[in-house]
Amino acid sequence: MAATVAERAAPLGQPGEPYAEELLVAVELALACGEAMRQCLESKGGGVSWKDAGGIDPVTETDEANERRVVETLKDRFPSHLVIGEEAAAQAGCIPQLTGAPTWVVDPIDGTTNFVHGLRLSCVSIGLCCGGEPVLGVVYEPYADELFAAVRGQGAFLNGRRLAADGARRLGEAMVLFELGYERSEEGVALILGALQKLLLAGVRATRHVGSAVLSIAWVACGRASAYYTGVSKEGGKPWDYAAAVVIAAEAGAHVCSLDGGRFTIEGKSCLCAASEDLATELAAVVGSS
Ligand code: IPD
């Protein structure tokens, strides 16, 4: 028999715990959106269009249907809350500024290019910010049925198992994930590749590019990677790339800051997330000065 939403969310979402109701709704929505993604890839269906003239930043019918489902349900269940969705923001041509009000920040499919190519590295991301700070995150990767969830102060979990970052303290023992994003200017590409070159020459153990900012950060939380960085040039993420995942990472003990080692905000241009503060400092010194 399939697990209930409460069973999938456990040990989070217990009655009386802060954000329990919000967590259960986010888990239910993430699982439903993930199912739509799985079905779409299996049927090799779903239309694709492009947000840019060059045809590198895609949006699919599944992105749009997922976002509609999430936004409608959240507005219905939490009428006083605000909702920021990636696709609505893209259509409006601007990202609403975060206020202190409870605000959901949604990426209906993160890793859309992977999704379009049938590469099973994408996820749904649903985060909640209160007082301008991320407090709850749910990330669902449907192909391996991996549900990441965290609430500030209550821990981070993957399919109910408590998460802890891998604890790496030096680049020499670190698997570092980086981002290429949609940056194609000569200067921007040179900066991104320059940072990567410095990282390799600094003796990093390994680097990988996943193509999903959300999964990259979630993987730092679960110890598959030691660190992730983005924002060397204009490849840095947007609020929906971070809102849910950084709560999961921070609750797993990871250190989250901006690329120069300063305070991270989800509206900032960069993100550095590392298994330890020592590793964050070393990584920031190498790539943050690019
Ligand atoms: C993108 C992915 C990609 C990152 C971009 C994001 P999308 O999200 O996370 O890895 O480099 O900055 O916009 O377009 O797949 O939702």
Coordinates of N, CA, C and O in Angstrom, one line a residue, residues 71-154:
V71 N 0.6 26.7 -7.2 CA 0.2 28.0 -6.8 C -1.3 28.0 -6.4 O -1.7 28.6 -5.4
E72 N -2.2 27.3 -7.2 CA -3.6 27.3 -6.9 C -3.8 26.7 -5.5 O -4.6 27.2 -4.7
T73 N -3.2 25.6 -5.3 CA -3.4 24.9 -4.0 C -2.9 25.7 -2.8 O -3.6 25.8 -1.8
L74 N -1.7 26.3 -3.0 CA -1.2 27.1 -1.9 C -2.1 28.3 -1.6 O -2.3 28.7 -0.4
K75 N -2.6 28.9 -2.7 CA -3.4 30.1 -2.4 C -4.7 29.7 -1.8 O -5.3 30.4 -1.0
D76 N -5.2 28.5 -2.1 CA -6.4 28.0 -1.6 C -6.2 27.6 -0.1 O -7.1 28.0 0.8
R77 N -5.1 27.0 0.2 CA -4.9 26.5 1.6 C -4.4 27.6 2.5 O -4.7 27.5 3.7
F78 N -3.7 28.5 2.0 CA -3.1 29.6 2.8 C -3.4 30.9 2.2 O -2.5 31.6 1.6
P79 N -4.6 31.4 2.3 CA -5.0 32.6 1.5 C -4.2 33.9 1.9 O -4.1 34.7 1.0
S80 N -3.6 33.9 3.1 CA -2.9 35.1 3.4 C -1.4 35.1 3.0 O -0.7 36.1 3.1
H81 N -1.0 33.9 2.5 CA 0.4 33.8 2.0 C 0.6 34.3 0.6 O -0.3 34.2 -0.2
L82 N 1.8 34.7 0.3 CA 2.2 35.1 -1.1 C 2.9 33.9 -1.7 O 3.4 33.1 -1.1
V83 N 2.9 33.9 -3.1 CA 3.5 32.8 -3.8 C 4.3 33.4 -4.9 O 3.8 34.2 -5.7
I84 N 5.6 33.0 -5.0 CA 6.5 33.4 -6.1 C 6.8 32.1 -6.9 O 7.3 31.2 -6.3
G85 N 6.5 32.1 -8.2 CA 6.8 30.9 -9.0 C 7.7 31.3 -10.1 O 7.6 32.4 -10.7
E86 N 8.6 30.4 -10.5 CA 9.6 30.7 -11.5 C 8.9 31.1 -12.8 O 9.3 32.1 -13.5
E87 N 8.0 30.3 -13.3 CA 7.4 30.6 -14.6 C 6.6 31.8 -14.7 O 6.6 32.6 -15.7
A88 N 5.8 32.1 -13.6 CA 5.1 33.4 -13.6 C 6.0 34.6 -13.6 O 5.8 35.6 -14.3
A89 N 7.1 34.5 -12.9 CA 8.1 35.5 -12.8 C 8.7 35.7 -14.2 O 8.9 36.9 -14.7
A90 N 9.0 34.6 -14.9 CA 9.6 34.7 -16.2 C 8.6 35.4 -17.2 O 9.0 36.3 -18.0
Q91 N 7.3 35.0 -17.1 CA 6.4 35.7 -18.0 C 6.2 37.2 -17.7 O 6.1 38.0 -18.5
A92 N 6.3 37.5 -16.4 CA 6.1 38.9 -16.0 C 7.4 39.7 -16.2 O 7.4 40.9 -16.3
G93 N 8.5 39.0 -16.4 CA 9.8 39.7 -16.7 C 10.4 40.3 -15.5 O 11.3 41.1 -15.6
C94 N 9.9 39.9 -14.3 CA 10.5 40.4 -13.0 C 10.2 39.5 -11.9 O 9.2 38.8 -11.9
I95 N 11.1 39.6 -10.9 CA 10.9 38.7 -9.7 C 10.4 39.6 -8.6 O 11.0 40.6 -8.2
P96 N 9.2 39.2 -8.0 CA 8.6 40.1 -6.9 C 9.6 40.1 -5.8 O 10.3 39.1 -5.5
Q97 N 9.8 41.2 -5.1 CA 10.7 41.3 -4.0 C 10.1 40.6 -2.8 O 8.9 40.7 -2.5
L98 N 11.0 40.0 -2.0 CA 10.5 39.3 -0.8 C 10.2 40.3 0.2 O 10.9 41.3 0.4
T99 N 9.0 40.1 0.9 CA 8.7 41.0 2.0 C 8.8 40.1 3.3 O 9.2 39.0 3.2
G100 N 8.3 40.7 4.4 CA 8.3 39.9 5.7 C 7.2 38.8 5.7 O 7.2 37.9 6.6
A101 N 6.2 39.0 4.8 CA 5.0 38.1 4.9 C 5.4 36.7 4.5 O 6.4 36.5 3.7
P102 N 4.7 35.7 5.0 CA 4.9 34.3 4.6 C 4.8 34.2 3.1 O 3.8 34.6 2.5
T103 N 5.9 33.7 2.4 CA 5.9 33.7 1.0 C 6.5 32.4 0.5 O 7.6 32.0 0.9
W104 N 5.7 31.7 -0.3 CA 6.2 30.4 -0.9 C 7.0 30.8 -2.2 O 6.6 31.7 -2.9
V105 N 8.1 30.0 -2.3 CA 8.9 30.3 -3.5 C 9.1 28.9 -4.2 O 9.6 27.9 -3.6
V106 N 8.6 28.8 -5.5 CA 8.4 27.6 -6.1 C 9.2 27.4 -7.4 O 9.1 28.3 -8.3
D107 N 9.9 26.3 -7.6 CA 10.5 26.0 -8.9 C 9.8 24.7 -9.3 O 10.0 23.6 -8.7
P108 N 8.9 24.8 -10.3 CA 8.0 23.6 -10.6 C 8.8 22.5 -11.2 O 8.4 21.3 -11.1
I109 N 9.9 22.8 -11.9 CA 10.9 21.8 -12.3 C 12.3 22.5 -12.3 O 12.5 23.4 -13.0
D110 N 13.2 22.0 -11.4 CA 14.5 22.6 -11.5 C 15.4 21.5 -12.2 O 15.3 20.3 -11.9
G111 N 16.2 22.0 -13.2 CA 16.9 21.1 -14.0 C 16.1 20.9 -15.3 O 16.0 19.7 -15.8
T112 N 15.4 21.9 -15.8 CA 14.5 21.7 -16.9 C 15.3 21.3 -18.2 O 14.7 20.5 -19.0
T113 N 16.5 21.7 -18.4 CA 17.2 21.3 -19.6 C 17.5 19.8 -19.5 O 17.3 19.1 -20.5
N114 N 17.9 19.3 -18.3 CA 18.0 17.9 -18.1 C 16.7 17.2 -18.5 O 16.7 16.1 -19.2
F115 N 15.6 17.7 -18.0 CA 14.3 17.1 -18.2 C 13.9 17.0 -19.7 O 13.5 16.0 -20.2
V116 N 14.2 18.1 -20.4 CA 13.9 18.2 -21.8 C 14.7 17.1 -22.6 O 14.3 16.5 -23.5
H117 N 15.9 16.8 -22.1 CA 16.8 15.9 -22.8 C 16.6 14.4 -22.2 O 17.4 13.5 -22.6
G118 N 15.6 14.3 -21.3 CA 15.4 12.9 -20.8 C 16.5 12.5 -19.8 O 16.5 11.3 -19.5
L119 N 17.3 13.4 -19.3 CA 18.3 13.1 -18.3 C 17.6 13.2 -16.9 O 17.1 14.2 -16.6
R120 N 17.7 12.1 -16.2 CA 16.9 12.0 -15.0 C 17.6 12.7 -13.8 O 17.9 12.1 -12.8
L121 N 17.8 14.0 -14.0 CA 18.4 14.9 -12.9 C 17.6 16.2 -12.8 O 18.0 17.2 -13.3
S122 N 16.4 16.0 -12.3 CA 15.6 17.2 -12.1 C 14.7 17.0 -10.9 O 14.6 15.9 -10.4
C123 N 14.1 18.0 -10.4 CA 13.3 17.9 -9.2 C 12.3 19.0 -9.1 O 12.3 20.0 -9.8
V124 N 11.4 18.9 -8.1 CA 10.4 20.0 -7.7 C 10.9 20.6 -6.5 O 11.4 19.9 -5.6
S125 N 10.8 21.9 -6.4 CA 11.3 22.6 -5.2 C 10.3 23.6 -4.7 O 9.8 24.5 -5.4
I126 N 9.9 23.4 -3.4 CA 8.9 24.2 -2.8 C 9.4 24.7 -1.4 O 9.7 23.9 -0.5
G127 N 9.7 26.0 -1.4 CA 10.2 26.6 -0.1 C 9.3 27.6 0.5 O 8.4 28.2 -0.3
L128 N 9.4 27.8 1.7 CA 8.6 28.9 2.4 C 9.5 29.8 3.2 O 10.4 29.4 3.9
C129 N 9.3 31.1 2.9 CA 10.1 32.1 3.6 C 9.2 32.9 4.6 O 8.0 33.2 4.2
C130 N 9.7 33.2 5.8 CA 8.9 34.0 6.7 C 9.9 35.1 7.3 O 11.0 34.8 7.5
G131 N 9.4 36.3 7.4 CA 10.3 37.4 7.8 C 11.5 37.5 6.8 O 12.6 38.0 7.2
G132 N 11.3 37.1 5.6 CA 12.4 37.3 4.6 C 13.4 36.1 4.6 O 14.3 36.1 3.8
E133 N 13.2 35.2 5.5 CA 14.2 34.1 5.6 C 13.5 32.7 5.3 O 12.4 32.5 5.7
P134 N 14.3 31.9 4.6 CA 13.7 30.5 4.3 C 13.6 29.7 5.6 O 14.5 29.7 6.4
V135 N 12.4 29.1 5.8 CA 12.2 28.4 7.0 C 11.7 26.9 6.8 O 11.8 26.1 7.7
L136 N 11.3 26.6 5.5 CA 10.8 25.3 5.3 C 11.2 25.0 3.8 O 11.1 25.8 2.9
G137 N 11.7 23.8 3.6 CA 12.0 23.4 2.2 C 11.6 21.9 1.9 O 11.9 21.0 2.8
V138 N 11.0 21.7 0.8 CA 10.7 20.4 0.3 C 11.2 20.3 -1.1 O 10.9 21.1 -2.0
V139 N 12.0 19.2 -1.4 CA 12.6 19.0 -2.7 C 12.3 17.5 -3.0 O 12.6 16.6 -2.2
Y140 N 11.7 17.3 -4.2 CA 11.4 15.9 -4.6 C 12.0 15.6 -5.9 O 11.8 16.2 -6.9
E141 N 12.8 14.5 -5.9 CA 13.4 14.0 -7.1 C 12.7 12.7 -7.4 O 12.8 11.7 -6.7
P142 N 11.8 12.7 -8.5 CA 10.8 11.7 -8.7 C 11.4 10.3 -9.2 O 10.8 9.3 -9.0
Y143 N 12.5 10.4 -9.9 CA 13.0 9.2 -10.6 C 13.5 8.1 -9.6 O 13.4 6.9 -9.8
A144 N 14.2 8.6 -8.6 CA 14.7 7.8 -7.5 C 13.8 7.8 -6.3 O 14.1 7.2 -5.3
D145 N 12.7 8.5 -6.5 CA 11.7 8.7 -5.4 C 12.4 9.2 -4.1 O 12.3 8.6 -3.0
E146 N 13.1 10.3 -4.2 CA 13.8 10.9 -3.1 C 13.2 12.2 -2.6 O 13.1 13.2 -3.4
L147 N 12.7 12.1 -1.4 CA 12.0 13.3 -0.9 C 12.9 13.9 0.2 O 13.1 13.3 1.3
F148 N 13.4 15.1 -0.1 CA 14.2 15.9 0.9 C 13.2 16.9 1.6 O 12.5 17.6 0.9
A149 N 13.3 17.0 2.9 CA 12.4 17.9 3.6 C 13.1 18.5 4.8 O 13.9 17.7 5.5
A150 N 12.9 19.7 5.1 CA 13.5 20.3 6.3 C 12.6 21.5 6.8 O 12.0 22.2 6.0
V151 N 12.6 21.7 8.1 CA 12.0 22.8 8.7 C 13.1 23.4 9.7 O 13.8 22.7 10.4
R152 N 13.2 24.8 9.6 CA 14.2 25.4 10.5 C 14.1 25.0 11.9 O 13.0 25.1 12.5
G153 N 15.2 24.5 12.5 CA 15.2 24.1 13.9 C 14.7 22.7 14.1 O 14.7 22.2 15.2
Q154 N 14.2 22.0 13.0 CA 13.6 20.6 13.2 C 14.4 19.6 12.5 O 14.1 18.4 12.5

